[in-house]
Short mmCIF file of C-alpha atoms in Angstrom, two decimals:
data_model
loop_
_atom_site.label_atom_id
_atom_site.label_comp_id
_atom_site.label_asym_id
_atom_site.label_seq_id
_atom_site.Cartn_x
_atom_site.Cartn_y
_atom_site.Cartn_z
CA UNK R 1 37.51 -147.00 30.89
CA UNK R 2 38.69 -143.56 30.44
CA UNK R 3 36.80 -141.13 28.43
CA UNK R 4 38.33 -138.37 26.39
CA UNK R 5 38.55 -134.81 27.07
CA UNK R 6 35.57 -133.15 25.20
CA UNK R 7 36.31 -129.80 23.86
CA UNK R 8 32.96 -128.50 23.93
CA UNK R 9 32.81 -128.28 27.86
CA UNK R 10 33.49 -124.37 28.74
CA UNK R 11 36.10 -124.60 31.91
CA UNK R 12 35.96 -121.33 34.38
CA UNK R 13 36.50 -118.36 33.17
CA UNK R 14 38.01 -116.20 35.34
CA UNK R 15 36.11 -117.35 38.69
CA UNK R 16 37.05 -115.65 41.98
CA UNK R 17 39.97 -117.54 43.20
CA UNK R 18 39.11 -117.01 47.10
CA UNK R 19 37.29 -120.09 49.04
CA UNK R 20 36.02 -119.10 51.98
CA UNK R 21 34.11 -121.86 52.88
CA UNK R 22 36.11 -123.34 55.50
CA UNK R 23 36.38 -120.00 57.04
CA UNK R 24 32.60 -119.92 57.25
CA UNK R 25 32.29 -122.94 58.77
CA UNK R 26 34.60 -122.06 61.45
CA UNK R 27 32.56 -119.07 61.77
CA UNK R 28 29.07 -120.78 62.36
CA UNK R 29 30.85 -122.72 64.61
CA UNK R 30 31.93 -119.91 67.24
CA UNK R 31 28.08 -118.52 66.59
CA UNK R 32 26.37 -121.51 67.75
CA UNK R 33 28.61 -121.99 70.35
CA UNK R 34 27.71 -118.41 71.45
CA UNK R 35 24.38 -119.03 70.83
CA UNK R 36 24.18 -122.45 72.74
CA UNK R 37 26.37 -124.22 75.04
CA UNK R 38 26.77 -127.41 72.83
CA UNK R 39 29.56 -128.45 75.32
CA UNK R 40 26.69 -129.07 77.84
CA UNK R 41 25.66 -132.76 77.58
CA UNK R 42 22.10 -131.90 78.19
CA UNK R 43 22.13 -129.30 75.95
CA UNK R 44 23.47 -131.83 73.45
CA UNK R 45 21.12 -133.97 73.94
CA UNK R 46 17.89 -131.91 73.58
CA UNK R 47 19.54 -130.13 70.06
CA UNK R 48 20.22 -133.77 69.31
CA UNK R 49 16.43 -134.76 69.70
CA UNK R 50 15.53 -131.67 68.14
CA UNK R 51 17.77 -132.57 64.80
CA UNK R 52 15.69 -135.70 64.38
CA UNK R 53 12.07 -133.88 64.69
CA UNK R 54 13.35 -131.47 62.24
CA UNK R 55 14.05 -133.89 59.39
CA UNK R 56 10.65 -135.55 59.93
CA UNK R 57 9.02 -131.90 59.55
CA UNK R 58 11.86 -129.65 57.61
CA UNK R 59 13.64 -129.96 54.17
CA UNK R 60 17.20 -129.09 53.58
CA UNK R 61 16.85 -125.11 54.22
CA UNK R 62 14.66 -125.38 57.16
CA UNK R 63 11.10 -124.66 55.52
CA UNK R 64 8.03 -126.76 55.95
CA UNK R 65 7.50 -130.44 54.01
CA UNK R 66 4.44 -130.76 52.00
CA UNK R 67 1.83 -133.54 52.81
CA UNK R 68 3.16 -135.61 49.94
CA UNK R 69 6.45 -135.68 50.81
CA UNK R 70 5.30 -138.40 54.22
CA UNK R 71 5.53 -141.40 54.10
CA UNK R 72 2.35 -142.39 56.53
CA UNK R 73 -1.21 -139.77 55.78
CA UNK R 74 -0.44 -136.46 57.08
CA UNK R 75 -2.67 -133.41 57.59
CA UNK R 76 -1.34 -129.84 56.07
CA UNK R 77 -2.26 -128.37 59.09
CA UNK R 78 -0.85 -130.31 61.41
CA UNK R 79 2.42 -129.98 59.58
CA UNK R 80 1.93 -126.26 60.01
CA UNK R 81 1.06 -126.56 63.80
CA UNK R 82 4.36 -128.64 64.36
CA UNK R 83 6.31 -126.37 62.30
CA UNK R 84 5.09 -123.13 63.89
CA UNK R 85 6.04 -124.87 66.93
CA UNK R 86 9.42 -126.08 66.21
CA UNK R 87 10.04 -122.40 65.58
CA UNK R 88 9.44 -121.25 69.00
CA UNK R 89 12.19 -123.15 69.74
CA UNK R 90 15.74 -121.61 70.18
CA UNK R 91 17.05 -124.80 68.57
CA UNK R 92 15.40 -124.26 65.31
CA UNK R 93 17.41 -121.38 64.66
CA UNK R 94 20.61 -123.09 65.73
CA UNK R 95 19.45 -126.17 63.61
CA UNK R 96 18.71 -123.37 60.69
CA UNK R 97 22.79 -122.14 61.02
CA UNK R 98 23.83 -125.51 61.51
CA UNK R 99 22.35 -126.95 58.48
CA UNK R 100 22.43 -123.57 55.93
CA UNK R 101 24.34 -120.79 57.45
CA UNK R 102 27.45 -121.55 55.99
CA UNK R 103 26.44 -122.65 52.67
CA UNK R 104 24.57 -119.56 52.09
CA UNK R 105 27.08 -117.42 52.86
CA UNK R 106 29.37 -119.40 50.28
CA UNK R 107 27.08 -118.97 47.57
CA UNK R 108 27.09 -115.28 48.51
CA UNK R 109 30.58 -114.74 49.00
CA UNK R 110 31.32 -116.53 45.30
CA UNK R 111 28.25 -114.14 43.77
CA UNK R 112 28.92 -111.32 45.40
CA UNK R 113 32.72 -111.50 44.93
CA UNK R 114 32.51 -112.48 41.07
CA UNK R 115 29.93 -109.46 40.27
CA UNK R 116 31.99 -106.98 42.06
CA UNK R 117 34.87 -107.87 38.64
CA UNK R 118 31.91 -107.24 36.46
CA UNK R 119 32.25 -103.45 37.50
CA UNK R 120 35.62 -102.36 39.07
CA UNK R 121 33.90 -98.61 39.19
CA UNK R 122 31.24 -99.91 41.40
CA UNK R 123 34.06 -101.83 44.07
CA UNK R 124 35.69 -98.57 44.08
CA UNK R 125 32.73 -96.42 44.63
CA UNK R 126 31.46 -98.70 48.17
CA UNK R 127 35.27 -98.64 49.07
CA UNK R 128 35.52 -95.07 49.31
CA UNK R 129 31.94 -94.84 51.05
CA UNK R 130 32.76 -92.91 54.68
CA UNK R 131 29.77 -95.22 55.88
CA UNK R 132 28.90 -98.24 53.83
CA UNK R 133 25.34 -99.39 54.42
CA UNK R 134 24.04 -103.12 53.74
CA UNK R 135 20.42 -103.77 53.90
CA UNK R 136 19.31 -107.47 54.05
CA UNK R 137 15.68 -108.08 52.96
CA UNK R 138 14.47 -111.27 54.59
CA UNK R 139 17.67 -112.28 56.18
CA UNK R 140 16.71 -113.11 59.52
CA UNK R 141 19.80 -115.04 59.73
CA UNK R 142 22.25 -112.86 58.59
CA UNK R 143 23.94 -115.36 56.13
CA UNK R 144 24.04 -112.60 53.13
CA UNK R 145 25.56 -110.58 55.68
CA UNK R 146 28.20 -112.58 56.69
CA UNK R 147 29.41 -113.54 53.31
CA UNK R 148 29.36 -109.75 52.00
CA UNK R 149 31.32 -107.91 55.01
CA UNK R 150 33.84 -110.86 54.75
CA UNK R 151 34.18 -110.05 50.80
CA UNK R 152 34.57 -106.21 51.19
CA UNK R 153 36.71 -106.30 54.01
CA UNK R 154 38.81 -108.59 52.04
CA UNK R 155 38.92 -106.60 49.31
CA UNK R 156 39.55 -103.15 51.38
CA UNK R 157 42.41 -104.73 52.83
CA UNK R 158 43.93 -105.30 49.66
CA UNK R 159 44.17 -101.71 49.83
CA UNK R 160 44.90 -100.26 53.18
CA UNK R 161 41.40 -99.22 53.67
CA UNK R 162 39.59 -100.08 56.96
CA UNK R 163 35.39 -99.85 56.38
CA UNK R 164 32.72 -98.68 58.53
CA UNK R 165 29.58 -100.63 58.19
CA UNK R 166 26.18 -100.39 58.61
CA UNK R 167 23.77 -102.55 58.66
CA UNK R 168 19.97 -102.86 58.41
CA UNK R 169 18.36 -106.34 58.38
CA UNK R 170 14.24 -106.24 57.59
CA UNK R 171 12.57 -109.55 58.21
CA UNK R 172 8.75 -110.21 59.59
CA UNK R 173 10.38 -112.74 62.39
CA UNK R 174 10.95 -110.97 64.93
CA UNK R 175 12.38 -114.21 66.36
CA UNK R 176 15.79 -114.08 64.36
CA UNK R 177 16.45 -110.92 66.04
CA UNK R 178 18.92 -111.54 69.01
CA UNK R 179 20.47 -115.13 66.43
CA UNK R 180 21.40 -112.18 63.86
CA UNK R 181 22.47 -109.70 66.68
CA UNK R 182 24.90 -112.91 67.72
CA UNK R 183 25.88 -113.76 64.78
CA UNK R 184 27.22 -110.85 63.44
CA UNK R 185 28.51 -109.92 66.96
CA UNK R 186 30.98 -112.64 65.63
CA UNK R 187 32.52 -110.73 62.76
CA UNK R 188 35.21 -108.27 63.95
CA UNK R 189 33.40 -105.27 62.30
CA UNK R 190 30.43 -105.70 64.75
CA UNK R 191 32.29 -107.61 67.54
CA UNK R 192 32.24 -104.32 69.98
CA UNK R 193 29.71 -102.17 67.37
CA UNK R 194 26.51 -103.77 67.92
CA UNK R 195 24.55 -100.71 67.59
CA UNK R 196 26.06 -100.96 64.09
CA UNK R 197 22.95 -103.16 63.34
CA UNK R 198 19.77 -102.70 63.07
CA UNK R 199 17.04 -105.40 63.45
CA UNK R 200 13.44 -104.32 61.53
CA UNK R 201 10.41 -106.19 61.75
CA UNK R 202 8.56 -105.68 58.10
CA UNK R 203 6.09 -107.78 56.00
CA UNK R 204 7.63 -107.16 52.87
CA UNK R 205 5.30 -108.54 50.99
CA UNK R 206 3.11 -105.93 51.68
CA UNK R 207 4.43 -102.65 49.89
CA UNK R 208 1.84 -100.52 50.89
CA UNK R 209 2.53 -100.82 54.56
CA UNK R 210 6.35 -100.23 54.63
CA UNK R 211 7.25 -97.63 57.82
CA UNK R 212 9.42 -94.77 57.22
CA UNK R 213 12.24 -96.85 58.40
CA UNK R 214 11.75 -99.72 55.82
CA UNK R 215 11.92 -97.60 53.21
CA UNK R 216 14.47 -95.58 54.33
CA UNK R 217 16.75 -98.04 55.27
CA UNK R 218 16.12 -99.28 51.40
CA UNK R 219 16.41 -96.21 49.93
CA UNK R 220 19.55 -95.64 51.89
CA UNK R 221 21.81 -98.78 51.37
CA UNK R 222 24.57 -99.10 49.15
CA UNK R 223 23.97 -102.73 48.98
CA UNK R 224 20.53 -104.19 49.47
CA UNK R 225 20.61 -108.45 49.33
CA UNK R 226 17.81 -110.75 48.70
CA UNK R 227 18.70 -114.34 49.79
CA UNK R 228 16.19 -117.59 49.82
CA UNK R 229 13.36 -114.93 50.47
CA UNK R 230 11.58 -115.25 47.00
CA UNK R 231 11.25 -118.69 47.20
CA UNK R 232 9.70 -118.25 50.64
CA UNK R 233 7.09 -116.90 49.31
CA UNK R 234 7.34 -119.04 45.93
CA UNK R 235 3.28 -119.84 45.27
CA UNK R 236 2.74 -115.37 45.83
CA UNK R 237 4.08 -114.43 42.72
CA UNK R 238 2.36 -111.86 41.43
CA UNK R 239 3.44 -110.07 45.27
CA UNK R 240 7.06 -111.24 45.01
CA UNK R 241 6.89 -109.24 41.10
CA UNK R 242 5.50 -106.21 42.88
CA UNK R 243 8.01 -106.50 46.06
CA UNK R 244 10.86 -106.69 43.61
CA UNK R 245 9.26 -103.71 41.08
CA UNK R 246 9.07 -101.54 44.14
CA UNK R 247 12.13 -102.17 46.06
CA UNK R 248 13.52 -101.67 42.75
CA UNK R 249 11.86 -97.88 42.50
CA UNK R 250 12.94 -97.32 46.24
CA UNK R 251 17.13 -97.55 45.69
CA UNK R 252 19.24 -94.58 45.30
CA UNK R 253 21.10 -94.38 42.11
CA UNK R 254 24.31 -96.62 41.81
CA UNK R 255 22.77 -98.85 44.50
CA UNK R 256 23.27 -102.83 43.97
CA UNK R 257 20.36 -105.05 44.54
CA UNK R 258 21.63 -108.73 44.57
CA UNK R 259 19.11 -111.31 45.15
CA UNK R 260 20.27 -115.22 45.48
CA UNK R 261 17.73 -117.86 45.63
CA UNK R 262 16.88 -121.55 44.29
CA UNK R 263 16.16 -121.69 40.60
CA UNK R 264 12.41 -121.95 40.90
CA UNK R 265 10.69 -120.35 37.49
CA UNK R 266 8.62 -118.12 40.04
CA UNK R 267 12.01 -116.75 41.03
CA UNK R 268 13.25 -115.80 37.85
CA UNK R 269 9.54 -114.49 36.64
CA UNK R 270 9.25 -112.13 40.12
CA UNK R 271 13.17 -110.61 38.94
CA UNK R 272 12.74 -109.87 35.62
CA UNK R 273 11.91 -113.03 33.86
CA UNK R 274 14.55 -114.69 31.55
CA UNK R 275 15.54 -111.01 30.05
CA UNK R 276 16.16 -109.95 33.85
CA UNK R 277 14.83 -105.97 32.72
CA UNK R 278 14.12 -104.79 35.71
CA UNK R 279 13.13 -100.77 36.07
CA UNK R 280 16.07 -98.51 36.03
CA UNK R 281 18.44 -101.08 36.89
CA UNK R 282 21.34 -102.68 35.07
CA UNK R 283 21.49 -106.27 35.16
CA UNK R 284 25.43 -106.89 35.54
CA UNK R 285 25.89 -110.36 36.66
CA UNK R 286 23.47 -113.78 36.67
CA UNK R 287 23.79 -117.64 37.20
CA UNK R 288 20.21 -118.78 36.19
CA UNK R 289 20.87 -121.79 37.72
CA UNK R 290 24.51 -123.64 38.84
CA UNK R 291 25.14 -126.31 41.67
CA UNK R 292 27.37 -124.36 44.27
CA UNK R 293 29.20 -126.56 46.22
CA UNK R 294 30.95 -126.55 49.76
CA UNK R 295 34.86 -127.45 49.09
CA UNK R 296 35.34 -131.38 49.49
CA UNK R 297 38.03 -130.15 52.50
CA UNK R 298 35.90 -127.74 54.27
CA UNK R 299 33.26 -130.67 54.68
CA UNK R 300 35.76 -132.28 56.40
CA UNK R 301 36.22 -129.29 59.01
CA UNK R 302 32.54 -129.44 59.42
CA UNK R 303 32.46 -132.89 60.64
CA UNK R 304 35.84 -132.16 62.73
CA UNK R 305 34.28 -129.26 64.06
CA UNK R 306 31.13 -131.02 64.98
CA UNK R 307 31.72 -134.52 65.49
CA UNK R 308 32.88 -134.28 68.97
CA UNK R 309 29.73 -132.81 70.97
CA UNK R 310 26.71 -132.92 68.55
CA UNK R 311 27.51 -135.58 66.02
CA UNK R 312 26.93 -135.39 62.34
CA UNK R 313 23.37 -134.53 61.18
CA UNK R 314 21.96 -133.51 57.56
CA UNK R 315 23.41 -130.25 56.04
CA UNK R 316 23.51 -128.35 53.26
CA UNK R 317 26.76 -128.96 51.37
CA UNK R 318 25.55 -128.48 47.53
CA UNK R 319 22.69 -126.88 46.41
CA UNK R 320 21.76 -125.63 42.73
CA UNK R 321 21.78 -122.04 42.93
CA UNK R 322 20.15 -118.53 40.93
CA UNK R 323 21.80 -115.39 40.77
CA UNK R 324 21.44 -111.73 39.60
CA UNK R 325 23.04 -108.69 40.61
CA UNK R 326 21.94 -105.17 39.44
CA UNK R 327 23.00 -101.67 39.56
CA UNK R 328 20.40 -98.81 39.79
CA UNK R 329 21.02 -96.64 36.89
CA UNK R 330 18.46 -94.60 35.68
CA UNK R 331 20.48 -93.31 32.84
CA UNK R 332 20.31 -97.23 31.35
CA UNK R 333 18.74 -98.16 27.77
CA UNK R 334 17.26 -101.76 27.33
CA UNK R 335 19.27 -103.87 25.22
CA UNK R 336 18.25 -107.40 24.57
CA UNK R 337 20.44 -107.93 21.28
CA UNK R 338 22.42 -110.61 20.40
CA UNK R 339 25.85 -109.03 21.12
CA UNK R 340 23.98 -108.46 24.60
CA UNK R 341 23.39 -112.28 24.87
CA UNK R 342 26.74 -113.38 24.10
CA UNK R 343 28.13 -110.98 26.57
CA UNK R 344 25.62 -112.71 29.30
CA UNK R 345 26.91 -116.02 28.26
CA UNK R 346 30.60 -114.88 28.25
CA UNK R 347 29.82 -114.43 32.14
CA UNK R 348 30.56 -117.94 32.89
CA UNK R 349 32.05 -118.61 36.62
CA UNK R 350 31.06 -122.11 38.58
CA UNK R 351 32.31 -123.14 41.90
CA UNK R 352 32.50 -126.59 41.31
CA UNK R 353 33.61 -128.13 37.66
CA UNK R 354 33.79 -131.56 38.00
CA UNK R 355 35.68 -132.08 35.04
CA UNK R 356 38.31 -130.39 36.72
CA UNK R 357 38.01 -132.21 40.20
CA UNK R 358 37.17 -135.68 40.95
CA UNK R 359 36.05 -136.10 37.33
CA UNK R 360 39.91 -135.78 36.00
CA UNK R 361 42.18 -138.50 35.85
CA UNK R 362 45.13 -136.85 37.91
CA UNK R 363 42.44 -136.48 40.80
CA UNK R 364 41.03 -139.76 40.67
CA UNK R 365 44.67 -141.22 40.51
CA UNK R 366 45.56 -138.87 43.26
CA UNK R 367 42.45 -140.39 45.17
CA UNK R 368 43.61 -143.90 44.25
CA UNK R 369 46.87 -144.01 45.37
CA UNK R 370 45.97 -142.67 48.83
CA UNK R 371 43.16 -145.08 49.11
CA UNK R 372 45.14 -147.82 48.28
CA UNK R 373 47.81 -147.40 50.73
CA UNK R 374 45.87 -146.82 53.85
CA UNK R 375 43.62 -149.94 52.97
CA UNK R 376 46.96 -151.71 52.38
CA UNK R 377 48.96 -150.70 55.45
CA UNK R 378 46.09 -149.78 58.14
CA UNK R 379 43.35 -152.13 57.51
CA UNK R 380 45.44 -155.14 56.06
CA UNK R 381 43.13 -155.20 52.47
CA UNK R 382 44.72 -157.39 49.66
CA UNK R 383 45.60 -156.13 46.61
CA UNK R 384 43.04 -157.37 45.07
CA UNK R 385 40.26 -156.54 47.14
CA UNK R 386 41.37 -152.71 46.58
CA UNK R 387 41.79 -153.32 42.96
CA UNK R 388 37.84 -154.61 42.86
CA UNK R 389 36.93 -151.53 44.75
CA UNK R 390 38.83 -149.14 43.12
CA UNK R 391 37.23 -149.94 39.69
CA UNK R 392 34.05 -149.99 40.95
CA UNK R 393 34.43 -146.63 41.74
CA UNK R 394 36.73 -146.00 38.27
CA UNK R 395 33.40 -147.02 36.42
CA UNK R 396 30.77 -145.16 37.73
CA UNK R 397 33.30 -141.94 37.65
CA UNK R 398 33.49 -142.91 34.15
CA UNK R 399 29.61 -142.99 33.49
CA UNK R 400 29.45 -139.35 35.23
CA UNK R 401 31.96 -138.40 33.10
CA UNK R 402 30.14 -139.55 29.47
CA UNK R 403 27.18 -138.07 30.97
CA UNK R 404 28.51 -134.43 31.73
CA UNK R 405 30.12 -134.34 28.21
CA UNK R 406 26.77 -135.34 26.82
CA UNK R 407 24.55 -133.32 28.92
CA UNK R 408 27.07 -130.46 28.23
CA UNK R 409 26.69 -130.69 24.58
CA UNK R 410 22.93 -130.17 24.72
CA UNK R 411 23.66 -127.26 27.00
CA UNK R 412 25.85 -125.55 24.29
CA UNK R 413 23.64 -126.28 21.78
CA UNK R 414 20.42 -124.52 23.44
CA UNK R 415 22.75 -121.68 24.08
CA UNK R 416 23.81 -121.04 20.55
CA UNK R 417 20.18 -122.07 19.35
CA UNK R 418 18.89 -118.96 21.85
CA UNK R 419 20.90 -116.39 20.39
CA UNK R 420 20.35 -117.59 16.96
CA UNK R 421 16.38 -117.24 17.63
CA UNK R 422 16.98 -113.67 19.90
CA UNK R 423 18.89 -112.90 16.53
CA UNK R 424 15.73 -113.88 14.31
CA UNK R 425 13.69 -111.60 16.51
CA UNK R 426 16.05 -108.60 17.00
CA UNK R 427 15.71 -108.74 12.61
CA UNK R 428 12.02 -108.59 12.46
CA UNK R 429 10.79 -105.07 11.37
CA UNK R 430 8.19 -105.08 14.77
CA UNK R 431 11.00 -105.63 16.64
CA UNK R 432 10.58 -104.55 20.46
CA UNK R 433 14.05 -104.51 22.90
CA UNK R 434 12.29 -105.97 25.64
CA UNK R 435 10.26 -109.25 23.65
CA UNK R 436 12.56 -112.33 24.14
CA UNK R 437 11.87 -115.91 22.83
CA UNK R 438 10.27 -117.52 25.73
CA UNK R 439 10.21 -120.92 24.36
CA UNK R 440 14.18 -120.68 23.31
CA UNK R 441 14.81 -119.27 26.90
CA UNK R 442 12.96 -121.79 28.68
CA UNK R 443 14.86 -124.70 26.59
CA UNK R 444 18.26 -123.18 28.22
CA UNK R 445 16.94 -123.06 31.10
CA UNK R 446 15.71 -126.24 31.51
CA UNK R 447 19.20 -127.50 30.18
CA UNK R 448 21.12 -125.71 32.45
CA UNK R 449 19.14 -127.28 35.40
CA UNK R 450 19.94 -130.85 33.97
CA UNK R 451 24.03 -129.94 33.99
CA UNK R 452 23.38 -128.28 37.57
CA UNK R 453 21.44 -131.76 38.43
CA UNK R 454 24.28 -134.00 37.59
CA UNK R 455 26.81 -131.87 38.80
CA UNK R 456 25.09 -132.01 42.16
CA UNK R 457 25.22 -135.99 41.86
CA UNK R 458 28.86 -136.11 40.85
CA UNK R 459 30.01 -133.83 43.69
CA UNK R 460 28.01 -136.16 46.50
CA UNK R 461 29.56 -138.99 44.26
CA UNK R 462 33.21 -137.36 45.37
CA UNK R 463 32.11 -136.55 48.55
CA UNK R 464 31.48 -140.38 49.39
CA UNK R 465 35.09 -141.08 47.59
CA UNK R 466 36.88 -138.59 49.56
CA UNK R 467 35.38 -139.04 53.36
CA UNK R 468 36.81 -142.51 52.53
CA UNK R 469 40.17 -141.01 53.42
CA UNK R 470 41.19 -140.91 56.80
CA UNK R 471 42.42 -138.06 58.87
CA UNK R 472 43.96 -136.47 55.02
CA UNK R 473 43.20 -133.77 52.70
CA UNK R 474 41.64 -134.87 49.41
CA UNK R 475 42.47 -132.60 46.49
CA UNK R 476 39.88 -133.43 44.18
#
């Protein structure tokens, strides 16, 4: 059955055109290798056993399982123990790259990238820097970092310019240290400039005890990056509010603070809440929540890449994802209208639109017909044996495809309903610039992480049509 086009679904607007996720995956490949000979058998074979331990004890980005997430009765503690453990290990932080590294710095790289067109003034102003500084908070493994030296140095090329970069990363592991000194040692900026980094052990959480060189390498930066750190730290949130208030207080003026993180409500209540008003900064880009997704082809490297020496273990190749990127400004009014809204709204850039991929009929055909003929001629299938399987396939693409128009609608319509209510409020005579309809707000947002949902469980969907493709690209 094939379902209409539905005219309600917003396609991208204006997304960055650069994928960089193969490149990235490349990337963590040379790191690890630095990091660990995986072309030793025994050293194979011990980050092999290591794998499996980890998904009995870790979830997808590395962090601790909860007691109710086993199967058999499991203390807390001894979860903790085993954890705590595991992270002694070398291994965990080559499981941590292997499984995240490069799907972080993806999600950065399309943030960071698309919030730079938000303010061309602000692109130009860290191009022309003599000495650009970058200041990761809680990056330990240096994915932010990655992702936003590969973006400017893209984007300086463009233009003749060749950057000198600086960078400070502040994390209370002092464990990371030498990983992120390798890692970065693998990006040509740092490749012979090590003591171009700087490594910082900090509680962060804990304001009041910042050194002089926290909070001057804060204070300092051009660019300071927040990535998976406030859901680290997700049940603390009245700490991560007053983290984020005062790192906010510490930037220079023009500084960008650009924090990336899973859409947990505690993450978007410790940055602002729904109006994302933070203290002399200028909110000028935001996904509340989006499934990012690693390019169907660059999987494919991945498991090229890996295949031979470590096999193929769990990793993160979709993930729904929160965004915000502000400017400091201390010059800046609040304005929560509705022409403020609809400009928020206009912002609308998604890595992965499954309409547009494996959703469409041109891709599915495209999918079909190479299906089809490798069944046929290398594995001696019938015709109608492929015919069965293809519709199988035809019909649950179809389903995804009813549901995404559906889900879609509701999604538009909690969008229009929220500035119609911010409207209703903005026209009250009491009227105050920073008071926001929660319950509207939360509706969207709720909404939004249905879409993001489904769109996670189409693009696996795709990712089980296309790996059924030998040794050929998909373009889905």
């Amino acid at each position: 059955m094939e379902v209409a086009e539905d005219s309600n679904y917003t396609a991208n607007n204006g997304q960055s055109i650069h994928n960089y996720d193969a490149k990235f995956i490349i990337f963590y490949y040379q790191a690890i290798r630095k990091l660990i000979d995986i072309e030793d058998r025994i050293n194979a074979s011990y980050l092999s056993r290591y794998f499996n331990i980890f998904e009995k004890y870790l979830n997808h980005f590395c962090r601790k399982k909860r007691s109710a997430n086993f199967k058999e009765n499991v203390d807390d503690d001894d979860i903790s123990t085993m954890v705590n453990l595991l992270k002694d290990s070398l291994y965990y932080r080559v499981a941590y790259v292997y499984k995240c590294s490069a799907f972080l710095s993806s999600a950065v790289a399309f943030h960071f990238e698309n919030s730079l067109k938000m303010v061309p003034d602000c692109l130009q102003r860290l191009l022309k820097k003599k000495s650009l500084k970058i200041c990761s908070l809680g990056g330990g493994p240096a994915s932010d970092i990655v992702a936003i030296v590969t973006i400017l140095e893209s984007l300086a090329e463009k233009e003749g310019i060749l950057l000198d970069i600086r960078v400070t990363v502040i994390d209370f592991d002092m464990r990371w240290k030498n990983t992120c000194y390798t890692v970065l040692s693998c990006l040509e900026q740092f490749k012979k400039a090590t003591w171009k980094i700087n490594f910082i052990k900090e509680d962060l959480t804990n304001t009041k005890s910042y050194t002089s060189k926290t909070t001057a390498a804060i204070q300092e930066a051009d660019i300071v990056s927040m990535v998976m750190f406030l859901s680290e730290l997700r049940p603390l949130k009245s700490i991560l509010e007053k983290t984020v208030e005062h790192i906010s207080v510490t930037l220079q003026n023009q500084a960008m603070l650009f924090i990336l993180d899973s859409p947990w409500m505690n993450s978007v209540q410790s940055c602002g809440g729904f109006s994302g008003e933070i203290y002399d900064l200028q909110l000028i880009y935001e996904e509340l929540c989006d499934c990012h997704t690693i390019d169907i082809n660059a999987v494919r490297t991945f498991f090229k890449q890996y295949q031979k020496n470590l096999g193929i273990f769990k990793s993160n190749f979709s993930w729904n994802i929160f965004a915000r990127v502000w400017l400091k400004d201390s010059s800046r009014s609040v304005n929560s209208s509705q022409n403020e809204l609809k400009r928020r709204f206009q912002i609308k850039m998604e890595k992965y639109n499954p309409k547009q991929e494996i959703l469409s009929t041109g891709s599915f055909r495209n999918w079909e017909n190479t299906f089809s003929r490798q069944k046929r001629e290398d594995d001696g299938w019938n015709p109608k044996g492929i015919k069965n399987f293809v519709q199988q396939y035809n019909e649950e693409r179809s389903e995804f495809l009813v549901k995404l128009i559906k889900e879609t609608k509701l999604l538009n319509t909690a969008r229009e309903e929220l500035i119609r209510e911010s409207q209703l409020l903005k026209d009250t005579e009491s009227f105050n610039p920073n008071e926001i309809n929660e319950e509207a707000w939360m509706k969207y947002f709720e909404q939004k992480k249905e879409v993001s949902l489904l769109k996670q469980e189409i693009y696996r969907f795709s990712k089980i049509l296309s790996l059924k493709i030998k040794n050929e690209y998909f373009v889905g």
